[in-house]
C-alpha positions as semicolon CSV with decimal commas, in nm:
position;residue;x (nm);y (nm);z (nm)
1;M;-8,348;-15,167;-4,439
2;T;-8,321;-15,317;-4,787
3;L;-8,004;-15,473;-4,921
4;I;-7,974;-15,203;-5,189
5;S;-7,996;-14,919;-4,938
6;T;-7,750;-15,099;-4,713
7;I;-7,504;-15,128;-4,999
8;H;-7,539;-14,760;-5,070
9;N;-7,474;-14,678;-4,706
10;V;-7,145;-14,864;-4,715
11;Y;-7,003;-14,628;-4,981
12;W;-6,863;-14,369;-4,749
13;Y;-6,587;-14,120;-4,836
14;N;-6,820;-13,942;-5,080
15;N;-6,915;-14,266;-5,261
16;V;-6,559;-14,338;-5,373
17;M;-6,473;-14,631;-5,147
18;K;-6,249;-14,878;-5,327
19;V;-6,304;-15,247;-5,256
20;A;-6,088;-15,550;-5,333
21;I;-6,180;-15,915;-5,293
22;V;-5,896;-16,165;-5,248
23;H;-5,957;-16,534;-5,317
24;D;-5,719;-16,829;-5,281
25;Q;-5,728;-16,942;-5,643
26;L;-5,970;-16,974;-5,934
27;Q;-5,897;-17,317;-6,077
28;E;-6,210;-17,502;-5,966
29;F;-6,561;-17,414;-5,859
30;G;-6,696;-17,520;-5,523
31;G;-6,850;-17,376;-5,209
32;A;-6,574;-17,122;-5,152
33;E;-6,615;-16,991;-5,505
34;R;-6,989;-16,950;-5,450
35;V;-6,905;-16,724;-5,156
36;L;-6,674;-16,526;-5,384
37;V;-6,954;-16,484;-5,639
38;A;-7,192;-16,360;-5,367
39;L;-6,934;-16,110;-5,240
40;H;-6,878;-15,982;-5,593
41;E;-7,252;-15,944;-5,643
42;M;-7,251;-15,726;-5,332
43;F;-6,959;-15,522;-5,469
44;P;-6,976;-15,553;-5,850
45;D;-6,707;-15,291;-5,904
46;A;-6,457;-15,462;-5,675
47;D;-6,129;-15,595;-5,810
48;I;-6,063;-15,966;-5,758
49;Y;-5,711;-16,077;-5,666
50;T;-5,609;-16,441;-5,676
51;S;-5,300;-16,657;-5,692
52;F;-5,392;-16,859;-6,002
53;Y;-5,666;-16,804;-6,258
54;N;-5,771;-17,073;-6,504
55;P;-6,114;-16,996;-6,654
56;E;-6,105;-17,316;-6,861
57;S;-6,091;-17,529;-6,547
58;L;-6,397;-17,347;-6,409
59;G;-6,594;-17,497;-6,696
60;I;-6,957;-17,394;-6,711
61;H;-6,910;-17,184;-6,396
62;S;-6,662;-16,944;-6,561
63;T;-6,952;-16,713;-6,649
64;H;-6,993;-16,634;-6,279
65;I;-6,659;-16,450;-6,281
66;N;-6,600;-16,134;-6,483
67;E;-6,251;-16,178;-6,626
68;K;-6,201;-15,802;-6,646
69;N;-6,208;-15,780;-6,267
70;V;-5,953;-16,058;-6,205
71;H;-5,588;-15,986;-6,120
72;A;-5,376;-16,300;-6,095
73;S;-5,040;-16,311;-5,915
74;W;-4,696;-16,322;-6,071
75;A;-4,692;-16,697;-6,007
76;D;-4,978;-16,740;-6,251
77;R;-4,740;-16,652;-6,534
78;V;-4,471;-16,902;-6,432
79;P;-4,481;-17,219;-6,649
80;F;-4,624;-17,528;-6,476
81;M;-4,685;-17,337;-6,152
82;K;-5,063;-17,380;-6,176
83;K;-5,021;-17,756;-6,155
84;L;-4,735;-17,758;-5,905
85;Y;-4,876;-17,505;-5,659
86;S;-4,928;-17,773;-5,391
87;P;-4,574;-17,918;-5,372
88;L;-4,437;-17,564;-5,416
89;R;-4,660;-17,415;-5,150
90;F;-4,361;-17,263;-4,971
91;I;-4,402;-16,973;-5,218
92;T;-4,747;-16,892;-5,075
93;P;-4,623;-16,605;-4,854
94;L;-4,436;-16,456;-5,149
95;I;-4,751;-16,457;-5,357
96;W;-4,982;-16,284;-5,112
97;E;-4,728;-16,035;-4,981
98;S;-4,648;-15,922;-5,337
99;F;-4,988;-15,761;-5,392
100;N;-5,031;-15,389;-5,330
101;F;-5,359;-15,286;-5,165
102;S;-5,258;-14,932;-5,070
103;N;-5,533;-14,781;-5,287
104;Y;-5,818;-14,974;-5,128
105;D;-6,040;-14,879;-4,836
106;L;-6,186;-15,226;-4,783
107;V;-6,031;-15,566;-4,859
108;L;-6,233;-15,885;-4,821
109;S;-6,023;-16,201;-4,823
110;S;-6,196;-16,531;-4,900
111;S;-5,942;-16,763;-4,744
112;G;-5,893;-17,138;-4,726
113;S;-5,610;-17,380;-4,788
114;Y;-5,399;-17,130;-4,986
115;M;-5,417;-16,867;-4,711
116;S;-5,516;-16,554;-4,904
117;K;-5,566;-16,384;-4,568
118;G;-5,184;-16,345;-4,568
119;I;-5,201;-16,021;-4,766
120;I;-5,053;-15,703;-4,624
121;T;-5,266;-15,389;-4,600
122;R;-5,200;-15,042;-4,466
123;P;-5,351;-14,950;-4,126
124;E;-5,615;-14,730;-4,288
125;T;-5,744;-15,020;-4,496
126;L;-6,002;-15,246;-4,334
127;H;-5,921;-15,615;-4,390
128;L;-6,205;-15,858;-4,322
129;C;-6,131;-16,226;-4,367
130;Y;-6,407;-16,474;-4,447
131;L;-6,244;-16,800;-4,345
132;H;-6,366;-17,120;-4,507
133;H;-6,109;-17,329;-4,324
134;Q;-5,747;-17,332;-4,216
135;P;-5,503;-17,523;-4,438
136;R;-5,586;-17,881;-4,344
137;Y;-5,236;-18,005;-4,427
138;L;-5,088;-17,769;-4,167
139;Y;-5,306;-17,886;-3,880
140;Y;-5,327;-18,260;-3,943
141;Y;-5,680;-18,274;-4,083
142;E;-5,757;-18,514;-4,362
143;T;-5,660;-18,381;-4,705
144;A;-5,754;-18,456;-5,065
145;R;-5,425;-18,640;-5,113
146;E;-5,253;-18,879;-4,875
147;W;-4,928;-18,681;-4,891
148;Q;-4,776;-18,855;-4,585
149;R;-4,783;-19,193;-4,757
150;Y;-4,426;-19,174;-4,892
151;W;-4,142;-19,089;-4,656
152;P;-3,952;-18,843;-4,886
153;V;-4,274;-18,646;-4,935
154;R;-4,350;-18,674;-4,563
155;V;-4,009;-18,533;-4,463
156;Y;-4,033;-18,254;-4,720
157;G;-4,388;-18,175;-4,615
158;H;-4,308;-18,154;-4,244
159;L;-4,016;-17,918;-4,309
160;I;-4,220;-17,689;-4,532
161;N;-4,532;-17,706;-4,318
162;H;-4,347;-17,605;-4,002
163;K;-4,244;-17,275;-4,160
164;L;-4,585;-17,224;-4,320
165;R;-4,761;-17,288;-3,991
166;M;-4,557;-17,012;-3,830
167;W;-4,640;-16,777;-4,119
168;D;-5,006;-16,878;-4,109
169;F;-5,027;-16,772;-3,745
170;L;-4,830;-16,452;-3,806
171;S;-5,044;-16,351;-4,103
172;S;-5,364;-16,425;-3,909
173;Q;-5,271;-16,141;-3,674
174;R;-5,283;-15,893;-3,965
175;V;-5,656;-15,946;-4,018
176;D;-5,878;-15,680;-3,861
177;H;-6,180;-15,908;-3,819
178;F;-6,240;-16,277;-3,886
179;I;-6,570;-16,411;-4,016
180;A;-6,613;-16,787;-3,975
181;N;-6,836;-16,994;-4,203
182;S;-6,955;-17,210;-3,911
183;I;-6,920;-17,264;-3,538
184;E;-6,676;-17,544;-3,623
185;T;-6,450;-17,298;-3,806
186;Q;-6,491;-17,042;-3,529
187;K;-6,355;-17,294;-3,278
188;R;-6,053;-17,355;-3,500
189;I;-5,986;-16,981;-3,536
190;T;-5,977;-16,958;-3,158
191;K;-5,760;-17,268;-3,126
192;F;-5,503;-17,201;-3,398
193;Y;-5,499;-16,821;-3,428
194;R;-5,604;-16,709;-3,080
195;R;-5,850;-16,471;-3,244
196;D;-6,217;-16,392;-3,196
197;S;-6,453;-16,426;-3,490
198;T;-6,813;-16,382;-3,597
199;V;-7,008;-16,669;-3,754
200;I;-7,186;-16,590;-4,081
201;Y;-7,298;-16,900;-4,264
202;P;-7,216;-16,909;-4,637
203;P;-7,479;-16,839;-4,904
204;V;-7,676;-17,137;-5,025
205;K;-7,885;-17,138;-5,340
206;I;-8,239;-17,202;-5,216
207;P;-8,514;-17,234;-5,479
208;D;-8,818;-17,010;-5,441
209;Q;-9,056;-17,303;-5,474
210;I;-9,022;-17,679;-5,456
211;D;-9,218;-17,981;-5,572
212;T;-9,442;-18,105;-5,292
213;N;-9,431;-18,472;-5,403
214;T;-9,290;-18,699;-5,132
215;K;-9,043;-18,893;-5,356
216;H;-9,059;-19,185;-5,113
217;E;-9,097;-19,443;-5,387
218;K;-8,919;-19,774;-5,337
219;N;-8,728;-19,725;-5,664
220;G;-8,615;-19,372;-5,583
221;Y;-8,247;-19,280;-5,613
222;Y;-7,997;-19,124;-5,376
223;I;-7,752;-18,849;-5,473
224;T;-7,426;-18,688;-5,368
225;V;-7,267;-18,372;-5,507
226;S;-6,898;-18,332;-5,434
227;R;-6,544;-18,294;-5,555
228;L;-6,419;-18,647;-5,611
229;A;-6,131;-18,627;-5,367
230;R;-6,004;-18,847;-5,086
231;A;-6,140;-18,644;-4,792
232;K;-6,494;-18,661;-4,933
233;H;-6,501;-19,042;-4,891
234;I;-6,718;-19,110;-5,192
235;D;-6,569;-19,460;-5,185
236;T;-6,763;-19,534;-4,865
237;L;-7,089;-19,430;-5,030
238;I;-7,006;-19,644;-5,332
239;E;-6,935;-19,946;-5,112
240;T;-7,273;-19,903;-4,943
241;A;-7,451;-19,864;-5,276
242;N;-7,274;-20,172;-5,413
243;E;-7,353;-20,385;-5,109
244;H;-7,725;-20,299;-5,104
245;S;-7,792;-20,235;-5,475
246;L;-7,870;-19,873;-5,392
247;P;-7,937;-19,639;-5,689
248;L;-7,679;-19,361;-5,643
249;K;-7,606;-19,063;-5,868
250;I;-7,268;-18,892;-5,818
251;V;-7,240;-18,533;-5,940
252;G;-6,897;-18,376;-5,966
253;S;-6,545;-18,452;-6,081
254;G;-6,198;-18,469;-5,934
255;R;-5,864;-18,644;-5,919
256;D;-6,012;-18,965;-5,777
257;E;-6,278;-19,012;-6,044
258;D;-6,102;-19,295;-6,232
259;S;-6,041;-19,501;-5,919
260;L;-6,399;-19,446;-5,800
261;R;-6,542;-19,551;-6,135
262;H;-6,333;-19,867;-6,111
263;I;-6,501;-19,979;-5,788
264;A;-6,855;-19,862;-5,875
265;G;-7,126;-20,117;-5,939
266;E;-7,415;-20,117;-6,185
267;T;-7,649;-19,908;-5,968
268;I;-7,410;-19,611;-5,962
269;E;-7,407;-19,330;-6,218
270;F;-7,133;-19,067;-6,255
271;M;-7,297;-18,750;-6,382
272;G;-6,986;-18,528;-6,404
273;N;-7,008;-18,151;-6,369
274;L;-7,353;-18,021;-6,451
275;S;-7,509;-17,683;-6,505
276;D;-7,683;-17,544;-6,197
277;S;-8,026;-17,613;-6,345
278;K;-7,950;-17,978;-6,430
279;R;-7,783;-18,037;-6,095
280;D;-8,078;-17,881;-5,910
281;S;-8,323;-18,095;-6,104
282;L;-8,134;-18,411;-6,009
283;I;-8,113;-18,310;-5,643
284;A;-8,484;-18,225;-5,632
285;G;-8,573;-18,570;-5,765
286;A;-8,365;-18,760;-5,510
287;K;-8,494;-18,950;-5,210
288;A;-8,203;-18,828;-4,992
289;F;-7,863;-18,662;-5,018
290;L;-7,560;-18,862;-4,897
291;F;-7,251;-18,693;-4,754
292;A;-6,945;-18,861;-4,602
293;S;-6,687;-18,583;-4,584
294;V;-6,465;-18,575;-4,274
295;D;-6,427;-18,249;-4,078
296;D;-6,606;-18,048;-4,346
297;E;-6,634;-17,700;-4,197
298;F;-6,985;-17,630;-4,330
299;G;-7,097;-17,831;-4,634
300;I;-7,293;-17,617;-4,880
301;A;-7,417;-17,901;-5,102
302;P;-7,613;-18,079;-4,825
303;V;-7,789;-17,754;-4,734
304;E;-7,866;-17,696;-5,103
305;A;-8,033;-18,036;-5,101
306;M;-8,239;-17,936;-4,796
307;G;-8,350;-17,631;-4,991
308;H;-8,519;-17,870;-5,233
309;G;-8,683;-18,051;-4,943
310;V;-8,442;-18,342;-4,970
311;P;-8,331;-18,498;-4,637
312;V;-7,958;-18,538;-4,575
313;I;-7,778;-18,848;-4,451
314;A;-7,430;-18,735;-4,342
315;L;-7,130;-18,827;-4,132
316;R;-7,151;-18,682;-3,782
317;S;-6,847;-18,458;-3,834
318;G;-6,753;-18,092;-3,865
319;G;-7,020;-17,839;-3,955
320;L;-7,276;-18,104;-4,051
321;K;-7,350;-18,139;-3,681
322;E;-7,482;-17,780;-3,699
323;T;-7,706;-17,817;-4,004
324;V;-7,837;-18,176;-3,991
325;Q;-8,078;-18,243;-3,707
326;E;-8,116;-18,612;-3,630
327;G;-8,460;-18,741;-3,725
328;K;-8,586;-18,396;-3,827
329;N;-8,423;-18,296;-4,156
330;G;-8,206;-18,605;-4,196
331;F;-7,986;-18,855;-4,018
332;L;-7,624;-18,863;-3,901
333;F;-7,407;-19,174;-3,909
334;D;-7,109;-19,218;-3,679
335;E;-6,854;-19,420;-3,875
336;L;-6,720;-19,440;-4,229
337;T;-6,843;-19,794;-4,274
338;D;-7,106;-19,959;-4,488
339;E;-7,291;-20,072;-4,173
340;S;-7,307;-19,723;-4,026
341;V;-7,422;-19,557;-4,348
342;W;-7,676;-19,830;-4,415
343;K;-7,823;-19,795;-4,065
344;S;-7,913;-19,432;-4,140
345;I;-8,048;-19,520;-4,484
346;R;-8,268;-19,789;-4,329
347;A;-8,396;-19,532;-4,079
348;L;-8,503;-19,312;-4,369
349;E;-8,652;-19,603;-4,563
350;S;-8,859;-19,706;-4,258
351;L;-9,040;-19,370;-4,241
352;T;-9,404;-19,361;-4,336
353;V;-9,509;-19,134;-4,622
354;T;-9,642;-18,883;-4,369
355;E;-9,322;-18,893;-4,161
356;Y;-9,107;-18,856;-4,471
357;K;-9,309;-18,557;-4,594
358;K;-9,268;-18,396;-4,251
359;M;-8,890;-18,448;-4,278
360;R;-8,892;-18,290;-4,625
361;D;-9,083;-17,990;-4,492
362;H;-8,840;-17,949;-4,202
363;A;-8,541;-17,976;-4,438
364;R;-8,687;-17,701;-4,654
365;T;-8,759;-17,475;-4,354
366;S;-8,415;-17,521;-4,196
367;S;-8,237;-17,446;-4,525
368;Q;-8,386;-17,097;-4,543
369;L;-8,160;-16,988;-4,257
370;Y;-7,870;-17,011;-4,505
371;S;-8,013;-16,837;-4,811
372;D;-7,818;-16,605;-5,036
373;A;-8,031;-16,312;-4,921
374;V;-7,965;-16,385;-4,552
375;F;-7,591;-16,409;-4,620
376;K;-7,575;-16,078;-4,807
377;K;-7,783;-15,890;-4,552
378;T;-7,585;-16,027;-4,257
379;M;-7,251;-15,964;-4,428
380;M;-7,340;-15,609;-4,522
381;N;-7,456;-15,527;-4,170
382;F;-7,129;-15,665;-4,035
383;I;-6,925;-15,470;-4,292
384;N;-7,110;-15,146;-4,215
385;T;-7,044;-15,185;-3,842
386;A;-6,679;-15,275;-3,897
387;L;-6,628;-14,983;-4,137
388;A;-6,778;-14,733;-3,896
389;S;-6,560;-14,857;-3,611
390;H;-6,249;-14,865;-3,831
391;K;-6,314;-14,517;-3,965
392;N;-6,346;-14,376;-3,611
393;R;-6,014;-14,531;-3,510
394;H;-5,829;-14,389;-3,809
395;S;-5,994;-14,049;-3,853
């Protein structure tokens, strides 16, 4: 069955099914937002609901979102709230519970740290939650900011987080079905929410064709693509590049950019945010993709690199243990230290041209399991099944 025919099949109730997509916030563009774009491509007439909408901050990616479809919350109109949403996160329940979804047959929530799954729907409405991750600050995972560093903030945070953790669990029980973006996330759904879930890996942009050159030259460069935030540990990659004069290109921006530039040596280039075509060209020309994020639930950028036949060298953590196969499509290092990262880089550098080409081929093959087409087909099959079951229960 083709994707188009599958989409047509999902429009039951005489082709008048109303669909809403709910997303945490639209103030930056990363992996979660790429999932949102794919969902909206599946349902182009769907309304998009979000807490905060700032098309300027999306930069060159703002064209992926049709502004006419976006409905921002009441908090979006409150002065300074877009910048203070993190310290004022106790308002999160008020934001999501203020939306009215009574006119929709299907609601898809794309939920992460701002808990958009906390919406309230009527029993007749099917609510499917695609969970990128639980709020890391609620469950003691590493966050972009070291908010526990100062005791007044730590006390305030613990008081607020206790209440939010209770609401996070309560709101998780409203969801009809959970979809996890990895086995890692599925385990956390079971642990924190006591709910079952289905794993559907997120869509990854895989090029139709790739350059077959080996790119195993001694002067080749390494690359990382990431938000420049604390939990991504770009500083560890910079330290390794500094210590071993490793050519490293860093694509992305974030709150830690100034401090990272300060410690970067002469072999490191900050490329900023790039268009998809420029970013893809840089990735395709790299010898390997470096990734040091802790407890990353999936990691779209490393798989994108594999799609270009570029091996991945990543921290053995989170969902990367599912996508990076040691010695086949890349290498995993065990510690956030220069020595540990360099050990994996040396393993790659020691490969013969034939061995390296084989690794490139395997990276390319393994990436195709996570293509945009696979995501859309799998999601639509899941939605069709869930809709049929839900309709029978409420008919």
